[in-house]
Coordinates of C-alpha atoms in Angstrom, one line a residue:
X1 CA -68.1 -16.9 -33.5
X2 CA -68.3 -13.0 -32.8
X3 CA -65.2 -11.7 -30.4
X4 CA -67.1 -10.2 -27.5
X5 CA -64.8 -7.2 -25.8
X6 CA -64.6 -7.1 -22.3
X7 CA -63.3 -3.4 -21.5
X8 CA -61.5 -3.0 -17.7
X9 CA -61.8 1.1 -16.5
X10 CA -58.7 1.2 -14.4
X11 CA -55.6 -0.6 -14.1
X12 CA -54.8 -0.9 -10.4
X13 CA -54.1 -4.4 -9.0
X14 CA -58.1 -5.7 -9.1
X15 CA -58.1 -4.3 -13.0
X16 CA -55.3 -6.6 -14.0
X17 CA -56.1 -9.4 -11.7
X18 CA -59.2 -9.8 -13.3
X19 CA -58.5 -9.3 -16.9
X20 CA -55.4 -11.6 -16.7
X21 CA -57.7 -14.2 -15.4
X22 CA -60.4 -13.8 -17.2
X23 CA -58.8 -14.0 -20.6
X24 CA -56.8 -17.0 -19.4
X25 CA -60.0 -18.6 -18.1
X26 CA -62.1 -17.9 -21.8
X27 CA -59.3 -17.1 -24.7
X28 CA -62.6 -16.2 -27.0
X29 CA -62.3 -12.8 -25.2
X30 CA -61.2 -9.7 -26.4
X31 CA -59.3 -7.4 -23.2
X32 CA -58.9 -4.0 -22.7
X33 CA -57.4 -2.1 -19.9
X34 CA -58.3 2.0 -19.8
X35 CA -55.3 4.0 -17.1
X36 CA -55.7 7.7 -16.5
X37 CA -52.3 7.3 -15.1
X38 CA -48.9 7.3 -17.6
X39 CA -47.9 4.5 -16.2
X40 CA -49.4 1.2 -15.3
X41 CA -49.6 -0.2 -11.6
X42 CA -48.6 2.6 -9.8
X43 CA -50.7 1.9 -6.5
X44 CA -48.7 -1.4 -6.7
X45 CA -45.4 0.2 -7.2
X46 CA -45.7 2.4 -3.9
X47 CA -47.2 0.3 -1.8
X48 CA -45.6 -1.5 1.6
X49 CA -43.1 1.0 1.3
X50 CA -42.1 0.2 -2.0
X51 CA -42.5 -4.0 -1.4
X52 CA -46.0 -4.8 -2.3
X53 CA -47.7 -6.6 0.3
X54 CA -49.4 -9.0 -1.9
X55 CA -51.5 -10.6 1.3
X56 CA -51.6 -11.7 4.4
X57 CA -50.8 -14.9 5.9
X58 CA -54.4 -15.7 7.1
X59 CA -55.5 -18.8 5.6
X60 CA -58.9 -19.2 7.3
X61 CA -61.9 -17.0 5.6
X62 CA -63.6 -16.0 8.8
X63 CA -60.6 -15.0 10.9
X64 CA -59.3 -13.3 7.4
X65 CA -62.9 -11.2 7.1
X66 CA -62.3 -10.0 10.7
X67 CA -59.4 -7.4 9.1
X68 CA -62.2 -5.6 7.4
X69 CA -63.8 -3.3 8.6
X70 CA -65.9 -2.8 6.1
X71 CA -66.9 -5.7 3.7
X72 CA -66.4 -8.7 6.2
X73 CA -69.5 -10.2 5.3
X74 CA -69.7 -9.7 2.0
X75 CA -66.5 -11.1 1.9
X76 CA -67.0 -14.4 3.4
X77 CA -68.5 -16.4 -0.1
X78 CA -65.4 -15.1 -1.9
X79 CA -62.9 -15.9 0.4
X80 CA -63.8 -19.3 0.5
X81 CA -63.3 -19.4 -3.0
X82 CA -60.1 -17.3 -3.9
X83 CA -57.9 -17.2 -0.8
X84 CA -54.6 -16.1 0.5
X85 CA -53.0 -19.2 0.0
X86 CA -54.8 -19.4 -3.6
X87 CA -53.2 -15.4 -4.2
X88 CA -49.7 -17.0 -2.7
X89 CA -50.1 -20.0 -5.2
X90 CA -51.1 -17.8 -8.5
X91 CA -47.9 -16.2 -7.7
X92 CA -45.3 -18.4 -7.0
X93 CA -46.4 -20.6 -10.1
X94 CA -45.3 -17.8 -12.5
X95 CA -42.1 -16.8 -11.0
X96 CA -42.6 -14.5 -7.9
X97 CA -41.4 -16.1 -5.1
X98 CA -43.0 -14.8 -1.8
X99 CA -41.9 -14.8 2.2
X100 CA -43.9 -14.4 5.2
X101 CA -42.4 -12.1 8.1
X102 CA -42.7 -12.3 11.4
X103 CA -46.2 -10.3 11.7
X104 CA -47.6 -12.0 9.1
X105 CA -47.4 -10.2 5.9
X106 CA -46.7 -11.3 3.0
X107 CA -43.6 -10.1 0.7
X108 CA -42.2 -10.8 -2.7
X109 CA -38.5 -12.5 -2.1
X110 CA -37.0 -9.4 -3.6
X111 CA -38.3 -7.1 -1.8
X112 CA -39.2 -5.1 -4.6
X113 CA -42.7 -4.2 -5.7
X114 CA -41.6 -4.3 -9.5
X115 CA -41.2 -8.3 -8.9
X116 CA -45.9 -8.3 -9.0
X117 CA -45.8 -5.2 -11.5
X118 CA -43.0 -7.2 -13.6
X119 CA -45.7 -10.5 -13.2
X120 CA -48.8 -8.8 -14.1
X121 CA -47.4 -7.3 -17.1
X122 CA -46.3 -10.4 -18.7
X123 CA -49.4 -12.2 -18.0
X124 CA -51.4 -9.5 -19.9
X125 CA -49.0 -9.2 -22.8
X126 CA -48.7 -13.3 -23.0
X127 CA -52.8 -13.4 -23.0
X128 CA -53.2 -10.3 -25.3
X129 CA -54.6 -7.6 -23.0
X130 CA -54.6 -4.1 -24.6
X131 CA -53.5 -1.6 -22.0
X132 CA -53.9 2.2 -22.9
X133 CA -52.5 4.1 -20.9
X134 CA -53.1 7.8 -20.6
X135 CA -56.9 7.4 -20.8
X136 CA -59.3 8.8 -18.2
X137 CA -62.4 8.3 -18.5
X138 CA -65.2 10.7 -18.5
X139 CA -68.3 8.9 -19.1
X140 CA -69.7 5.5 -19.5
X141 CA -73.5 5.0 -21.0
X142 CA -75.1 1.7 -21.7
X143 CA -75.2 1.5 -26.2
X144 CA -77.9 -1.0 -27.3
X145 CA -77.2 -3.7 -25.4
X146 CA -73.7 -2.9 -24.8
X147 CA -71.6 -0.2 -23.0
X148 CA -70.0 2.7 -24.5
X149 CA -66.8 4.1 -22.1
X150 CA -66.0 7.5 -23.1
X151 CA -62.5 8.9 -22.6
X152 CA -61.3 12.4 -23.1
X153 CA -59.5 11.0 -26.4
X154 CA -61.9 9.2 -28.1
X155 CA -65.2 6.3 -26.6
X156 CA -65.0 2.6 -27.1
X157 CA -67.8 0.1 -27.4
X158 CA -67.9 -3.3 -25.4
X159 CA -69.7 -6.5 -24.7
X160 CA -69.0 -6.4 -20.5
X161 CA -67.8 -3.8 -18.4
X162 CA -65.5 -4.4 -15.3
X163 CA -65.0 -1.0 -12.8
X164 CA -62.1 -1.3 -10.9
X165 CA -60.6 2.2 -10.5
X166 CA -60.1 2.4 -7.1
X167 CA -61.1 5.9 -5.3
X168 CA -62.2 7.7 -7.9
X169 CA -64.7 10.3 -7.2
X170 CA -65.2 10.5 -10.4
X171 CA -65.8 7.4 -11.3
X172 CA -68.0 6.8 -8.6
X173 CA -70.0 10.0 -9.8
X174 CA -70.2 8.9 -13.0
X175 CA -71.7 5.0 -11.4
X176 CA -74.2 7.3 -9.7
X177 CA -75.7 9.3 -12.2
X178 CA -76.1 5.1 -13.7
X179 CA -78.2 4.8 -10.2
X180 CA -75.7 3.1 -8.2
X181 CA -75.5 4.2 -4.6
X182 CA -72.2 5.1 -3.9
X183 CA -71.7 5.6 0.1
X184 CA -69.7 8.8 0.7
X185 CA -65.7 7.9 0.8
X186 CA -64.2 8.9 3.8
X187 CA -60.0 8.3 4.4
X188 CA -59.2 5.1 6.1
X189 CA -55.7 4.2 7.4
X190 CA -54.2 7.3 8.4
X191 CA -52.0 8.4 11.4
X192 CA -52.6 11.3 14.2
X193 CA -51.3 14.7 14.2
X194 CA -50.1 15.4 17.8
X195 CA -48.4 18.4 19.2
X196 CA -47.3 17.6 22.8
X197 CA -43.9 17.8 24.4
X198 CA -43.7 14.2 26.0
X199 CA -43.4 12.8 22.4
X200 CA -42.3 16.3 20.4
X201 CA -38.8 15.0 20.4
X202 CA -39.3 11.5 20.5
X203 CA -39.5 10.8 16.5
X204 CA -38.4 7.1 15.9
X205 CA -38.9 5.8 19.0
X206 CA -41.4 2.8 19.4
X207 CA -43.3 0.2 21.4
X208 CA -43.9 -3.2 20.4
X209 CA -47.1 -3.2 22.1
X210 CA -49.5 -0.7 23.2
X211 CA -53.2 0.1 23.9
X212 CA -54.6 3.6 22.1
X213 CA -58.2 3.8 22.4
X214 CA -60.6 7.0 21.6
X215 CA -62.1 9.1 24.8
X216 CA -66.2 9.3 24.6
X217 CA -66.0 6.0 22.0
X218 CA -65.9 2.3 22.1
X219 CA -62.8 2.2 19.5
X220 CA -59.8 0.8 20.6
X221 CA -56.7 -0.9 19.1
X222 CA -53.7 -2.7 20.1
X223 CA -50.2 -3.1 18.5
X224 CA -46.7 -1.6 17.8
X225 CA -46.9 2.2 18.3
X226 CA -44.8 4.5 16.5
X227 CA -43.5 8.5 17.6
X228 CA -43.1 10.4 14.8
X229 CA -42.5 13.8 13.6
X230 CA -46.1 14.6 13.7
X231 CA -47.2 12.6 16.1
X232 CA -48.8 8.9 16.7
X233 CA -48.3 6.2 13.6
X234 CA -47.6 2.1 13.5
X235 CA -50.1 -0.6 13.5
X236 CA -52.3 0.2 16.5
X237 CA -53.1 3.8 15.3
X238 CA -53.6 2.5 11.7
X239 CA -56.2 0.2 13.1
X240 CA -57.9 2.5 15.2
X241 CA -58.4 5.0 12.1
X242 CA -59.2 1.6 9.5
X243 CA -62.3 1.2 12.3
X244 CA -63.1 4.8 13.6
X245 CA -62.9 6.1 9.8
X246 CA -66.7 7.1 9.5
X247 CA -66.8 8.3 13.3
X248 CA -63.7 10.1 13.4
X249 CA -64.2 11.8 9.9
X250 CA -67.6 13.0 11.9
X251 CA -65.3 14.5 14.9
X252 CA -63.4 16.7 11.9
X253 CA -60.1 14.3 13.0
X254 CA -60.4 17.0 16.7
X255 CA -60.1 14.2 19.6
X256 CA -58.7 12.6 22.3
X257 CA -56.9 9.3 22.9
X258 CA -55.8 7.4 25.8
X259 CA -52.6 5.7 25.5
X260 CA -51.5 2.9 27.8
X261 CA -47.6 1.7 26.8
X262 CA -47.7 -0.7 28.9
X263 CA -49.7 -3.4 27.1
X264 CA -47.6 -6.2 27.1
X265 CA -46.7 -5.5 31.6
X266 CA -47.2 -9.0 32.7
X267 CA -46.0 -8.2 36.2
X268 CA -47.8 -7.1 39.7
X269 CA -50.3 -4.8 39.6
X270 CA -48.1 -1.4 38.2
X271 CA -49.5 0.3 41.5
X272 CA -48.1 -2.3 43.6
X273 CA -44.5 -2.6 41.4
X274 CA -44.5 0.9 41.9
X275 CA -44.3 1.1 45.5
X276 CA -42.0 -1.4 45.6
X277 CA -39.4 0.3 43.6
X278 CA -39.7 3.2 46.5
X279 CA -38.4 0.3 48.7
X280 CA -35.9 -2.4 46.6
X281 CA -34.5 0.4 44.7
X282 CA -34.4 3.4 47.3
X283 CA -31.5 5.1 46.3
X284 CA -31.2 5.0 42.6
X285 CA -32.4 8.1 41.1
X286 CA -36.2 7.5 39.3
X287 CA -35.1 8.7 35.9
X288 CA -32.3 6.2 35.3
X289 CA -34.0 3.0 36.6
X290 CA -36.3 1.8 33.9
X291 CA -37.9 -1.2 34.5
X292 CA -40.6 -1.1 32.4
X293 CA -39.0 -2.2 29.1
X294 CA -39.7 1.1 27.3
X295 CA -37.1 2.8 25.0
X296 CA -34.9 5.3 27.8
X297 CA -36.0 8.3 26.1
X298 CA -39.7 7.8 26.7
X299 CA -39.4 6.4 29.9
X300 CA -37.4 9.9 31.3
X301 CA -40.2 12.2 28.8
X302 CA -42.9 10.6 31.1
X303 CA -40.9 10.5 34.5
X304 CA -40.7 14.2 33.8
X305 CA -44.4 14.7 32.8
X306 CA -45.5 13.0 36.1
X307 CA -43.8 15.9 37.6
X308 CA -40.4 14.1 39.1
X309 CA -37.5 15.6 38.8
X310 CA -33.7 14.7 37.4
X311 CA -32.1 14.4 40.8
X312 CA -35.4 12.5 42.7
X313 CA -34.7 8.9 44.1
X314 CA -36.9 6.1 45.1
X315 CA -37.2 6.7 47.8
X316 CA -38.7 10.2 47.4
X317 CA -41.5 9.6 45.2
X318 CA -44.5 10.9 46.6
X319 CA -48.1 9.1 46.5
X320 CA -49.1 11.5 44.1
X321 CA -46.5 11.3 41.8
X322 CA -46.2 7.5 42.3
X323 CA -50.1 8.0 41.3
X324 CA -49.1 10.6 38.2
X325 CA -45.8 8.5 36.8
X326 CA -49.2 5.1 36.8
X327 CA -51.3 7.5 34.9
X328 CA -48.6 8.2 32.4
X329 CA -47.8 4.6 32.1
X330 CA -51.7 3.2 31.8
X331 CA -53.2 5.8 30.6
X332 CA -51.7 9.0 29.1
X333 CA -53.8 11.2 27.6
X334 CA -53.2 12.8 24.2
X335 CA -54.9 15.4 22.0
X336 CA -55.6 14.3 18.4
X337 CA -55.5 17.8 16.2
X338 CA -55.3 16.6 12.5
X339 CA -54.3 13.7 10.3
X340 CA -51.5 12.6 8.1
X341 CA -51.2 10.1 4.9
X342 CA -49.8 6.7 5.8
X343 CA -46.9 6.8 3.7
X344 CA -47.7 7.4 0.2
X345 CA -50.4 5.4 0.2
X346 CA -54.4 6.4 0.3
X347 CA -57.2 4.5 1.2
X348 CA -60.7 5.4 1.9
X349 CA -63.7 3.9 3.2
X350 CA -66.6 4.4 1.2
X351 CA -68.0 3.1 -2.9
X352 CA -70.2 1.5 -4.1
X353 CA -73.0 0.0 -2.0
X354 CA -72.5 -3.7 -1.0
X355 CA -76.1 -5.0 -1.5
X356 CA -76.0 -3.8 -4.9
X357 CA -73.3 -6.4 -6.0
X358 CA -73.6 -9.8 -6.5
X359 CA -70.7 -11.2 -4.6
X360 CA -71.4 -14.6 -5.9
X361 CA -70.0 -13.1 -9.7
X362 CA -69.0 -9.6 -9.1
X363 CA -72.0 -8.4 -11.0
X364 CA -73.6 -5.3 -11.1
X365 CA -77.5 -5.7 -9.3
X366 CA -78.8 -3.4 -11.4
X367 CA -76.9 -3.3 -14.9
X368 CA -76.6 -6.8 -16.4
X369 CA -72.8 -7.3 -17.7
X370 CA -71.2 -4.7 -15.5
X371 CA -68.8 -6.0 -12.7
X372 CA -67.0 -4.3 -9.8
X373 CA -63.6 -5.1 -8.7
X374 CA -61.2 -3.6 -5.8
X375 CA -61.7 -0.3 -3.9
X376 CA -64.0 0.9 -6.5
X377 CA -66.5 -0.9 -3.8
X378 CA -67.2 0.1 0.0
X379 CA -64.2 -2.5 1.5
X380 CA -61.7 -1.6 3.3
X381 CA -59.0 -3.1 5.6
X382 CA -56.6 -2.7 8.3
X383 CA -52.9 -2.9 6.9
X384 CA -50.9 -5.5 6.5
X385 CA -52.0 -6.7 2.8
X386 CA -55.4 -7.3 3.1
X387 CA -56.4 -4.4 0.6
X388 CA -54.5 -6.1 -1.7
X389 CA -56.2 -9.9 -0.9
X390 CA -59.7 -8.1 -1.6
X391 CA -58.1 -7.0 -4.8
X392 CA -57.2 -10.1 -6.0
X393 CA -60.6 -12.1 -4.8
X394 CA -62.7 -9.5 -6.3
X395 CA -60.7 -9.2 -9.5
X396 CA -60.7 -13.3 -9.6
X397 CA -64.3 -13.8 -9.4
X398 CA -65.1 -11.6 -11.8
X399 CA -63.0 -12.9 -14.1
X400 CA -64.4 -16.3 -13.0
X401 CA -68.0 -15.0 -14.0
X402 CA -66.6 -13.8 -17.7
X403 CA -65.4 -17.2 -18.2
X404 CA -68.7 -18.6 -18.6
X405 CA -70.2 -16.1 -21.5
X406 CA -70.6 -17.2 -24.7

């Protein structure tokens, strides 16, 4: 029997995922990974802050496709074949023990990224994967049935062709110029550049839960909010620009937000608890009574921006500061100039065209024996390790499909 090749262009997390599986799955295989980069995994090494956040503790395919903004339907088949609790499984059965947190995500016991890279790595030296690293490719043509991948070294012929190279506009020019569509990549999970002096000196400080929703749009997120240097980050803003990527790409990143930091006020109406301070707590001065389970800091930057002063009391507050200091509170208003990286991560919305994949096996709708795998496709998520879950289903189904060739 003839060794068929089965050639993987990049060697992100889908890249591996799939060719570790695949040559487990059907050992008459020949692997070979192609990595512009010198070294291999280096998405995985950065990511979570350094962690990996392998998945998310979802175990239920619908709730998990809601995460995704874009891909949630194509999602669904695969998810109820390769889930989180499968990803959590593959893992822990070669080694890497894993921990959910609080919020959900999922976290090698280490706490160190290296623990997947370290797992990865092994896999693909145990099943013979050839990984070259060090080799970008330029060009890939179909060869007489087969598929020649040029790099800027040398070309290499083989039998099936997975993509998995993540947001490479270079890649995806050269998948167009094949006649895939590719739908024009955008950034997804980024934070807001703010100037404004309620939050200017404010860096650190955060809010477990908070309400930030775009002015003149229906896009809105809740979740912990974070002041930084340069503005508005954590996971309600990350949210907001996983879901407004397209539309707030299209307003040039220039746009307002509302802000209410009171999400989580299970109290009277504020208006009410507000007049009621004026009364029960009379004679304490405004800016040292905080009620309202904010960090002090913020509480006295928007005590001053509702126009109160240092020495004002209770009992002092005007209607239409009572009315201002509400505002603040519910619905602050902030102006959106910019964006910034979330960490040193990058993710974009935008790839190849869903209805040109065959999310059944992975496959290529228009080139037999080509398969997708990862970003390289137009899925996205919020954070919190769904990226990564995509990754692995993708990269698992494909390899599912390659264990059936002859």
């Amino acid at each position: 029997m003839v060794t068929k090749r089965v050639i993987i262009v990049g060697g992100g997390a889908a890249g591996y995922f799939a060719a570790v599986n695949a040559a487990s799955m059907n050992p008459e295989l020949e692997f070979l990974i192609l990595e512009q980069s010198p070294k291999v995994l280096g998405k995985v090494k950065i990511s979570g802050g350094g962690r990996c956040n392998v998945t998310h503790a979802c175990f239920e395919p619908r709730e998990l496709c809601k995460f995704y903004p874009r891909g949630n339907k194509a999602l669904m088949g695969p998810f109820t074949r390769f889930m989180t609790g499968d990803t959590m499984e593959w893992f822990e059965s070669r080694g890497v023990e894993l921990k959910i947190e609080d919020d959900g995500r999922v976290f090698p016991v280490s706490d160190q990224s290296q623990s997947i890279i370290d797992c990865l790595s092994v896999e693909a030296h145990q099943k013979g994967v050839v990984i070259k690293c060090r080799e970008q490719v330029v060009d890939i043509q179909p060869h007489e049935g087969q598929w020649e991948v040029i790099t800027k070294s040398g070309s290499y012929l083989c039998d099936y062709l997975i993509v998995a190279s993540g947001s490479s506009k270079l890649i995806w020019s050269i998948l167009d110029r094949l006649g895939h569509e590719i739908v024009e990549p955008v950034p997804s999970l980024f934070t807001f550049n703010i100037n404004d002096p309620r939050i200017k000196d404010l860096p650190g400080l955060s809010v477990e839960k908070a309400v930030v929703s775009v002015t003149g749009s229906k896009l809105k997120a809740t979740g912990p909010l974070l002041i930084t240097h340069w503005g508005l980050s954590g996971p309600a803003v990350l949210k907001l620009s996983a879901w407004g990527a397209r539309e707030l790409n299209q307003r040039n990143y220039d746009f307002s937000i509302l802000v209410d930091w009171m999400a989580d006020w299970k109290g009277e109406p504020m208006e009410e608890h507000i007049a009621g301070l004026r009364i029960r707590e009379a004679k304490k001065l405004i800016q040292g009574t905080n009620q309202f389970k904010l960090p002090s800091r913020l509480w006295k930057s928007l005590v001053k921006e509702a126009g109160i002063r240092p020495e004002q009391r209770w009992a002092d507050l005007s209607k239409s500061q009572a009315q201002k200091l509400h505002h603040e509170l519910r619905m602050g208003k902030f102006e959106v100039k910019g964006k910034s990286t979330f960490k040193d991560e990058f993710v974009t919305a935008g790839g190849v065209k869903l209805k040109e994949v065959n999310f059944k096996t992975m496959e290529s709708k228009i080139h037999p024996k080509l398969f997708f795998a990862g970003e390289v496709l137009d899925i996205d998520a919020v954070t919190g390790g769904f990226n990564f879950q995509a990754a692995w289903t993708t990269g698992w189904i494909a390899a599912q499909s390659l264990s059936q060739v002859n």
